[in-house]
PDB file of C-alpha atoms in Angstrom:
ATOM      1  CA  MET A   9     -12.890 -45.654 -23.745  1.00  0.00           C
ATOM      2  CA  GLY A  10      -9.768 -46.226 -22.229  1.00  0.00           C
ATOM      3  CA  ASN A  11      -7.904 -46.212 -25.548  1.00  0.00           C
ATOM      4  CA  VAL A  12      -9.949 -43.441 -27.068  1.00  0.00           C
ATOM      5  CA  GLY A  13      -8.013 -41.338 -23.839  1.00  0.00           C
ATOM      6  CA  LEU A  14      -4.584 -43.024 -24.464  1.00  0.00           C
ATOM      7  CA  LEU A  15      -4.704 -41.729 -27.984  1.00  0.00           C
ATOM      8  CA  TYR A  16      -5.329 -37.887 -26.618  1.00  0.00           C
ATOM      9  CA  VAL A  17      -2.635 -38.407 -23.903  1.00  0.00           C
ATOM     10  CA  GLY A  18      -0.332 -38.920 -26.825  1.00  0.00           C
ATOM     11  CA  ALA A  19      -1.806 -35.713 -28.328  1.00  0.00           C
ATOM     12  CA  ILE A  20      -1.214 -33.550 -24.906  1.00  0.00           C
ATOM     13  CA  LEU A  21       1.827 -34.936 -24.132  1.00  0.00           C
ATOM     14  CA  PHE A  22       3.407 -33.908 -27.480  1.00  0.00           C
ATOM     15  CA  ILE A  23       1.799 -30.348 -27.401  1.00  0.00           C
ATOM     16  CA  ASN A  24       2.809 -29.999 -23.617  1.00  0.00           C
ATOM     17  CA  GLY A  25       6.465 -31.243 -24.769  1.00  0.00           C
ATOM     18  CA  CYS A  26       6.254 -29.008 -27.763  1.00  0.00           C
ATOM     19  CA  ALA A  27       5.947 -26.056 -25.079  1.00  0.00           C
ATOM     20  CA  LEU A  28       8.406 -27.095 -23.208  1.00  0.00           C
ATOM     21  CA  LEU A  29      10.847 -26.550 -26.082  1.00  0.00           C
ATOM     22  CA  GLY A  30       9.378 -22.986 -26.710  1.00  0.00           C
ATOM     23  CA  TRP A  31       7.503 -24.389 -29.974  1.00  0.00           C
ATOM     24  CA  VAL A  32       4.135 -23.466 -28.370  1.00  0.00           C
ATOM     25  CA  ARG A  33       4.447 -20.212 -27.025  1.00  0.00           C
ATOM     26  CA  GLY A  34       2.202 -18.439 -23.906  1.00  0.00           C
ATOM     27  CA  ASN A  35      -0.773 -20.330 -22.751  1.00  0.00           C
ATOM     28  CA  GLY A  36      -1.092 -21.907 -25.954  1.00  0.00           C
ATOM     29  CA  ALA A  37      -1.559 -25.370 -24.651  1.00  0.00           C
ATOM     30  CA  VAL A  38      -4.149 -24.583 -21.710  1.00  0.00           C
ATOM     31  CA  PRO A  39      -7.162 -25.423 -23.738  1.00  0.00           C
ATOM     32  CA  LEU A  40      -5.983 -29.206 -24.442  1.00  0.00           C
ATOM     33  CA  ASN A  41      -4.721 -29.825 -21.389  1.00  0.00           C
ATOM     34  CA  VAL A  42      -7.886 -28.640 -19.993  1.00  0.00           C
ATOM     35  CA  PHE A  43      -9.760 -30.643 -22.596  1.00  0.00           C
ATOM     36  CA  VAL A  44      -7.400 -33.847 -21.932  1.00  0.00           C
ATOM     37  CA  GLY A  45      -7.862 -33.322 -18.623  1.00  0.00           C
ATOM     38  CA  LEU A  46     -11.365 -33.651 -18.369  1.00  0.00           C
ATOM     39  CA  LEU A  47     -11.718 -36.413 -20.324  1.00  0.00           C
ATOM     40  CA  GLN A  48      -9.189 -38.092 -18.114  1.00  0.00           C
ATOM     41  CA  VAL A  49     -11.248 -37.763 -15.239  1.00  0.00           C
ATOM     42  CA  ILE A  50     -14.885 -38.225 -17.081  1.00  0.00           C
ATOM     43  CA  THR A  51     -13.759 -41.498 -18.751  1.00  0.00           C
ATOM     44  CA  PRO A  52     -12.379 -43.169 -15.585  1.00  0.00           C
ATOM     45  CA  THR A  53     -15.141 -42.411 -13.123  1.00  0.00           C
ATOM     46  CA  TYR A  54     -17.915 -43.645 -15.975  1.00  0.00           C
ATOM     47  CA  LEU A  55     -15.758 -46.908 -16.032  1.00  0.00           C
ATOM     48  CA  ILE A  56     -15.556 -47.286 -12.786  1.00  0.00           C
ATOM     49  CA  PHE A  57     -19.256 -46.543 -12.118  1.00  0.00           C
ATOM     50  CA  THR A  58     -20.560 -49.247 -14.814  1.00  0.00           C
ATOM     51  CA  ALA A  59     -17.742 -51.968 -13.934  1.00  0.00           C
ATOM     52  CA  GLY A  60     -20.314 -53.725 -11.944  1.00  0.00           C
ATOM     53  CA  GLY A  61     -17.375 -54.239  -8.903  1.00  0.00           C
ATOM     54  CA  ASP A  62     -15.060 -55.982 -11.738  1.00  0.00           C
ATOM     55  CA  ALA A  63     -11.635 -55.414  -9.649  1.00  0.00           C
ATOM     56  CA  ASP A  64      -9.467 -55.194 -13.297  1.00  0.00           C
ATOM     57  CA  VAL A  65     -11.467 -52.664 -14.714  1.00  0.00           C
ATOM     58  CA  VAL A  66     -11.537 -50.623 -11.636  1.00  0.00           C
ATOM     59  CA  PHE A  67      -7.589 -50.862 -11.343  1.00  0.00           C
ATOM     60  CA  GLY A  68      -7.756 -49.951 -15.165  1.00  0.00           C
ATOM     61  CA  ALA A  69      -9.630 -46.919 -14.814  1.00  0.00           C
ATOM     62  CA  SER A  70      -7.516 -45.397 -11.697  1.00  0.00           C
ATOM     63  CA  GLY A  71      -4.730 -45.112 -13.772  1.00  0.00           C
ATOM     64  CA  LEU A  72      -6.398 -42.654 -16.087  1.00  0.00           C
ATOM     65  CA  TYR A  73      -6.874 -40.135 -12.977  1.00  0.00           C
ATOM     66  CA  LEU A  74      -3.049 -39.245 -12.584  1.00  0.00           C
ATOM     67  CA  PHE A  75      -2.909 -38.018 -16.139  1.00  0.00           C
ATOM     68  CA  GLY A  76      -6.316 -35.857 -15.811  1.00  0.00           C
ATOM     69  CA  PHE A  77      -5.188 -34.342 -12.457  1.00  0.00           C
ATOM     70  CA  THR A  78      -2.035 -33.876 -13.898  1.00  0.00           C
ATOM     71  CA  TYR A  79      -3.186 -32.063 -17.267  1.00  0.00           C
ATOM     72  CA  LEU A  80      -6.086 -30.250 -15.398  1.00  0.00           C
ATOM     73  CA  TYR A  81      -3.002 -29.363 -12.858  1.00  0.00           C
ATOM     74  CA  VAL A  82      -1.077 -27.484 -15.613  1.00  0.00           C
ATOM     75  CA  ALA A  83      -3.734 -25.565 -16.573  1.00  0.00           C
ATOM     76  CA  MET A  84      -4.914 -23.702 -13.797  1.00  0.00           C
ATOM     77  CA  ASN A  85      -0.839 -23.253 -13.163  1.00  0.00           C
ATOM     78  CA  THR A  86      -0.805 -21.149 -16.568  1.00  0.00           C
ATOM     79  CA  ILE A  87      -4.144 -20.235 -16.285  1.00  0.00           C
ATOM     80  CA  TRP A  88      -3.643 -18.715 -12.631  1.00  0.00           C
ATOM     81  CA  GLY A  89      -0.042 -18.394 -12.265  1.00  0.00           C
ATOM     82  CA  PHE A  90       0.284 -20.905  -9.356  1.00  0.00           C
ATOM     83  CA  GLU A  91       3.842 -21.617  -7.621  1.00  0.00           C
ATOM     84  CA  PRO A  92       5.044 -24.830  -9.599  1.00  0.00           C
ATOM     85  CA  THR A  93       6.467 -26.970  -6.638  1.00  0.00           C
ATOM     86  CA  GLY A  94       2.958 -28.316  -6.401  1.00  0.00           C
ATOM     87  CA  LEU A  95       2.525 -30.012  -9.076  1.00  0.00           C
ATOM     88  CA  GLY A  96       6.353 -30.753  -9.388  1.00  0.00           C
ATOM     89  CA  PHE A  97       5.913 -32.804  -6.324  1.00  0.00           C
ATOM     90  CA  PHE A  98       2.391 -34.182  -7.725  1.00  0.00           C
ATOM     91  CA  SER A  99       4.451 -35.376 -10.403  1.00  0.00           C
ATOM     92  CA  LEU A 100       6.625 -37.524  -7.567  1.00  0.00           C
ATOM     93  CA  PHE A 101       3.663 -38.642  -6.516  1.00  0.00           C
ATOM     94  CA  VAL A 102       2.772 -40.049 -10.146  1.00  0.00           C
ATOM     95  CA  ALA A 103       6.146 -41.068 -10.960  1.00  0.00           C
ATOM     96  CA  VAL A 104       6.075 -43.494  -7.960  1.00  0.00           C
ATOM     97  CA  ALA A 105       2.751 -44.970  -8.608  1.00  0.00           C
ATOM     98  CA  ALA A 106       3.520 -45.176 -12.102  1.00  0.00           C
ATOM     99  CA  VAL A 107       6.081 -47.944 -10.792  1.00  0.00           C
ATOM    100  CA  ALA A 108       3.587 -49.503  -8.842  1.00  0.00           C
ATOM    101  CA  TYR A 109       0.999 -49.911 -12.275  1.00  0.00           C
ATOM    102  CA  ALA A 110       4.217 -51.534 -14.078  1.00  0.00           C
ATOM    103  CA  VAL A 111       4.878 -53.873 -11.682  1.00  0.00           C
ATOM    104  CA  VAL A 112       1.137 -54.902 -10.952  1.00  0.00           C
ATOM    105  CA  ASN A 113       0.732 -55.089 -14.915  1.00  0.00           C
ATOM    106  CA  LEU A 114       3.795 -57.492 -15.262  1.00  0.00           C
ATOM    107  CA  VAL A 115       3.410 -59.459 -12.283  1.00  0.00           C
ATOM    108  CA  THR A 116      -0.673 -59.832 -12.163  1.00  0.00           C
ATOM    109  CA  TYR A 117      -1.639 -59.535 -16.164  1.00  0.00           C
ATOM    110  CA  GLN A 118       1.995 -60.344 -17.874  1.00  0.00           C
ATOM    111  CA  ASP A 119       1.287 -57.179 -19.811  1.00  0.00           C
ATOM    112  CA  TYR A 120       4.981 -56.536 -20.853  1.00  0.00           C
ATOM    113  CA  ALA A 121       4.055 -53.875 -23.565  1.00  0.00           C
ATOM    114  CA  PHE A 122       2.368 -51.662 -20.434  1.00  0.00           C
ATOM    115  CA  THR A 123       4.718 -52.752 -18.407  1.00  0.00           C
ATOM    116  CA  VAL A 124       7.479 -50.616 -20.473  1.00  0.00           C
ATOM    117  CA  ILE A 125       4.570 -47.767 -21.132  1.00  0.00           C
ATOM    118  CA  TRP A 126       4.440 -47.376 -17.150  1.00  0.00           C
ATOM    119  CA  LEU A 127       8.379 -47.580 -16.297  1.00  0.00           C
ATOM    120  CA  LEU A 128       8.617 -44.871 -19.146  1.00  0.00           C
ATOM    121  CA  TRP A 129       5.897 -42.821 -18.040  1.00  0.00           C
ATOM    122  CA  ALA A 130       7.421 -42.757 -14.610  1.00  0.00           C
ATOM    123  CA  TYR A 131      10.746 -41.644 -16.020  1.00  0.00           C
ATOM    124  CA  LEU A 132       8.656 -39.013 -17.689  1.00  0.00           C
ATOM    125  CA  TRP A 133       7.096 -37.676 -14.289  1.00  0.00           C
ATOM    126  CA  TRP A 134      10.172 -37.844 -12.390  1.00  0.00           C
ATOM    127  CA  LEU A 135      11.020 -35.143 -14.918  1.00  0.00           C
ATOM    128  CA  PHE A 136       8.633 -33.147 -14.536  1.00  0.00           C
ATOM    129  CA  PHE A 137       9.213 -33.574 -10.680  1.00  0.00           C
ATOM    130  CA  GLN A 138      13.028 -32.455 -11.299  1.00  0.00           C
ATOM    131  CA  LEU A 139      11.920 -29.683 -13.008  1.00  0.00           C
ATOM    132  CA  LEU A 140       9.286 -28.505 -11.013  1.00  0.00           C
ATOM    133  CA  GLY A 141       9.295 -29.673  -7.779  1.00  0.00           C
ATOM    134  CA  ARG A 142      13.086 -29.448  -7.824  1.00  0.00           C
ATOM    135  CA  GLY A 143      13.600 -26.244  -9.645  1.00  0.00           C
ATOM    136  CA  ARG A 144      16.076 -28.170 -12.232  1.00  0.00           C
ATOM    137  CA  ALA A 145      15.558 -25.464 -14.967  1.00  0.00           C
ATOM    138  CA  GLN A 146      18.654 -26.890 -16.956  1.00  0.00           C
ATOM    139  CA  LEU A 147      16.036 -29.783 -17.560  1.00  0.00           C
ATOM    140  CA  THR A 148      13.365 -28.135 -19.403  1.00  0.00           C
ATOM    141  CA  ALA A 149      14.317 -29.006 -22.869  1.00  0.00           C
ATOM    142  CA  TRP A 150      15.247 -32.940 -22.618  1.00  0.00           C
ATOM    143  CA  THR A 151      11.692 -32.854 -20.389  1.00  0.00           C
ATOM    144  CA  GLY A 152      10.158 -31.350 -23.278  1.00  0.00           C
ATOM    145  CA  VAL A 153      11.583 -33.878 -26.024  1.00  0.00           C
ATOM    146  CA  VAL A 154      11.365 -36.764 -23.696  1.00  0.00           C
ATOM    147  CA  ALA A 155       7.226 -35.700 -23.461  1.00  0.00           C
ATOM    148  CA  ALA A 156       7.054 -34.654 -27.717  1.00  0.00           C
ATOM    149  CA  VAL A 157       8.212 -38.291 -28.236  1.00  0.00           C
ATOM    150  CA  GLU A 158       6.744 -40.347 -25.892  1.00  0.00           C
ATOM    151  CA  GLY A 159       3.101 -38.829 -26.524  1.00  0.00           C
ATOM    152  CA  TRP A 160       3.852 -41.012 -29.791  1.00  0.00           C
ATOM    153  CA  THR A 161       5.376 -43.857 -28.715  1.00  0.00           C
ATOM    154  CA  THR A 162       3.444 -44.731 -25.248  1.00  0.00           C
ATOM    155  CA  ALA A 163       0.345 -43.579 -26.286  1.00  0.00           C
ATOM    156  CA  ALA A 164      -0.949 -42.561 -29.558  1.00  0.00           C
ATOM    157  CA  VAL A 165       0.350 -45.316 -31.637  1.00  0.00           C
ATOM    158  CA  PRO A 166      -0.227 -48.041 -29.151  1.00  0.00           C
ATOM    159  CA  ALA A 167      -3.849 -46.257 -28.728  1.00  0.00           C
ATOM    160  CA  PHE A 168      -4.237 -46.508 -32.232  1.00  0.00           C
ATOM    161  CA  LEU A 169      -3.403 -50.245 -32.887  1.00  0.00           C
ATOM    162  CA  LEU A 170      -5.000 -51.241 -29.822  1.00  0.00           C
ATOM    163  CA  LEU A 171      -8.755 -49.102 -31.389  1.00  0.00           C
ATOM    164  CA  THR A 172      -7.966 -50.862 -34.692  1.00  0.00           C
ATOM    165  CA  GLY A 173      -7.345 -54.290 -33.399  1.00  0.00           C
ATOM    166  CA  TRP A 174      -3.759 -54.750 -35.207  1.00  0.00           C
ATOM    167  CA  TRP A 175      -2.189 -54.588 -31.365  1.00  0.00           C
ATOM    168  CA  ASP A 176      -3.170 -57.938 -31.041  1.00  0.00           C
ATOM    169  CA  ALA A 177      -1.128 -58.707 -34.809  1.00  0.00           C
ATOM    170  CA  LEU A 178       2.010 -59.114 -32.526  1.00  0.00           C
ATOM    171  CA  PRO A 179       3.117 -60.888 -29.083  1.00  0.00           C
ATOM    172  CA  ASN A 180       2.436 -58.611 -26.195  1.00  0.00           C
ATOM    173  CA  ALA A 181       6.658 -58.863 -25.385  1.00  0.00           C
ATOM    174  CA  VAL A 182       6.991 -58.183 -28.945  1.00  0.00           C
ATOM    175  CA  TRP A 183       5.411 -55.050 -28.861  1.00  0.00           C
ATOM    176  CA  ALA A 184       7.157 -53.994 -25.291  1.00  0.00           C
ATOM    177  CA  LEU A 185      10.446 -54.415 -27.442  1.00  0.00           C
ATOM    178  CA  VAL A 186       9.084 -52.153 -30.466  1.00  0.00           C
ATOM    179  CA  VAL A 187       7.915 -49.477 -27.931  1.00  0.00           C
ATOM    180  CA  LEU A 188      11.062 -49.364 -25.896  1.00  0.00           C
ATOM    181  CA  VAL A 189      13.282 -49.208 -29.139  1.00  0.00           C
ATOM    182  CA  LEU A 190      11.045 -46.790 -30.960  1.00  0.00           C
ATOM    183  CA  THR A 191      11.318 -44.599 -27.856  1.00  0.00           C
ATOM    184  CA  VAL A 192      14.621 -44.830 -26.846  1.00  0.00           C
ATOM    185  CA  GLY A 193      15.870 -44.227 -30.423  1.00  0.00           C
ATOM    186  CA  GLY A 194      13.154 -41.460 -30.627  1.00  0.00           C
ATOM    187  CA  PHE A 195      15.114 -39.955 -27.592  1.00  0.00           C
ATOM    188  CA  LEU A 196      18.377 -40.403 -29.364  1.00  0.00           C
ATOM    189  CA  LEU A 197      17.019 -39.042 -32.649  1.00  0.00           C
ATOM    190  CA  ALA A 198      15.951 -35.500 -30.710  1.00  0.00           C
ATOM    191  CA  ARG A 199      19.192 -35.092 -29.153  1.00  0.00           C
ATOM    192  CA  SER A 200      21.136 -35.338 -31.810  1.00  0.00           C
ATOM    193  CA  ARG A 201      18.779 -32.851 -33.849  1.00  0.00           C
ATOM    194  CA  LEU A 202      18.594 -30.575 -30.827  1.00  0.00           C
ATOM    195  CA  GLY A 203      22.450 -29.817 -30.065  1.00  0.00           C
ATOM    196  CA  SER A 204      22.846 -32.961 -28.560  1.00  0.00           C
ATOM    197  CA  LEU A 205      21.088 -32.136 -25.334  1.00  0.00           C
ATOM    198  CA  SER A 206      21.317 -34.552 -22.020  1.00  0.00           C
ATOM    199  CA  PRO A 207      19.732 -34.836 -18.741  1.00  0.00           C
ATOM    200  CA  ALA A 208      22.302 -32.637 -17.693  1.00  0.00           C
ATOM    201  CA  THR A 209      23.131 -30.158 -19.970  1.00  0.00           C
ATOM    202  CA  ALA A 210      19.724 -29.219 -21.887  1.00  0.00           C
ATOM    203  CA  PRO A 211      18.755 -25.545 -21.735  1.00  0.00           C
ATOM    204  CA  ALA A 212      15.544 -24.095 -20.033  1.00  0.00           C
ATOM    205  CA  THR A 213      13.901 -22.741 -23.168  1.00  0.00           C
ATOM    206  CA  ALA A 214      10.445 -22.430 -21.725  1.00  0.00           C
TER     207      ALA A 214
END
């Protein structure tokens, strides 16, 4: 179930990235934020209640709430127009937590691929903090690029490979390198296609 949730994390990161880029307009991203947010709250709750005290399962499920609460927060902000700084500082919390999850994946589980993935997520949520918590509107387009690219490279594609069993075809360390190269390559390609955007100069488009 965690891998199913990860697949739809990829979908909503892509949609929210498109919203920040101005391609999804108005409240068009709200329904999927609600659907995926609820999924990422219900799924870990089920996994924890059925874990039978397995600490590894509980730890793995706990990280899903970070995503679920973020997407529900985004939906509520869009619907009711809440001040965005609350979501911004929650994003800072998520960014710090993501670094901690990366460390545990590396030290405890030797899962190099998800160490890289969690660090990439930490970078994305740090951008959300800068954009929403610090009011740095010039990061709007760049944050959209990072969200849209990471939706595919850190979530949708790994989830599909895990669901099909193809993830086991390569060593975990190789997948870590593949994810990193594809993600950074996606950033560079998107930046070149969108007028040489950079974290310092990206124009606000949403």
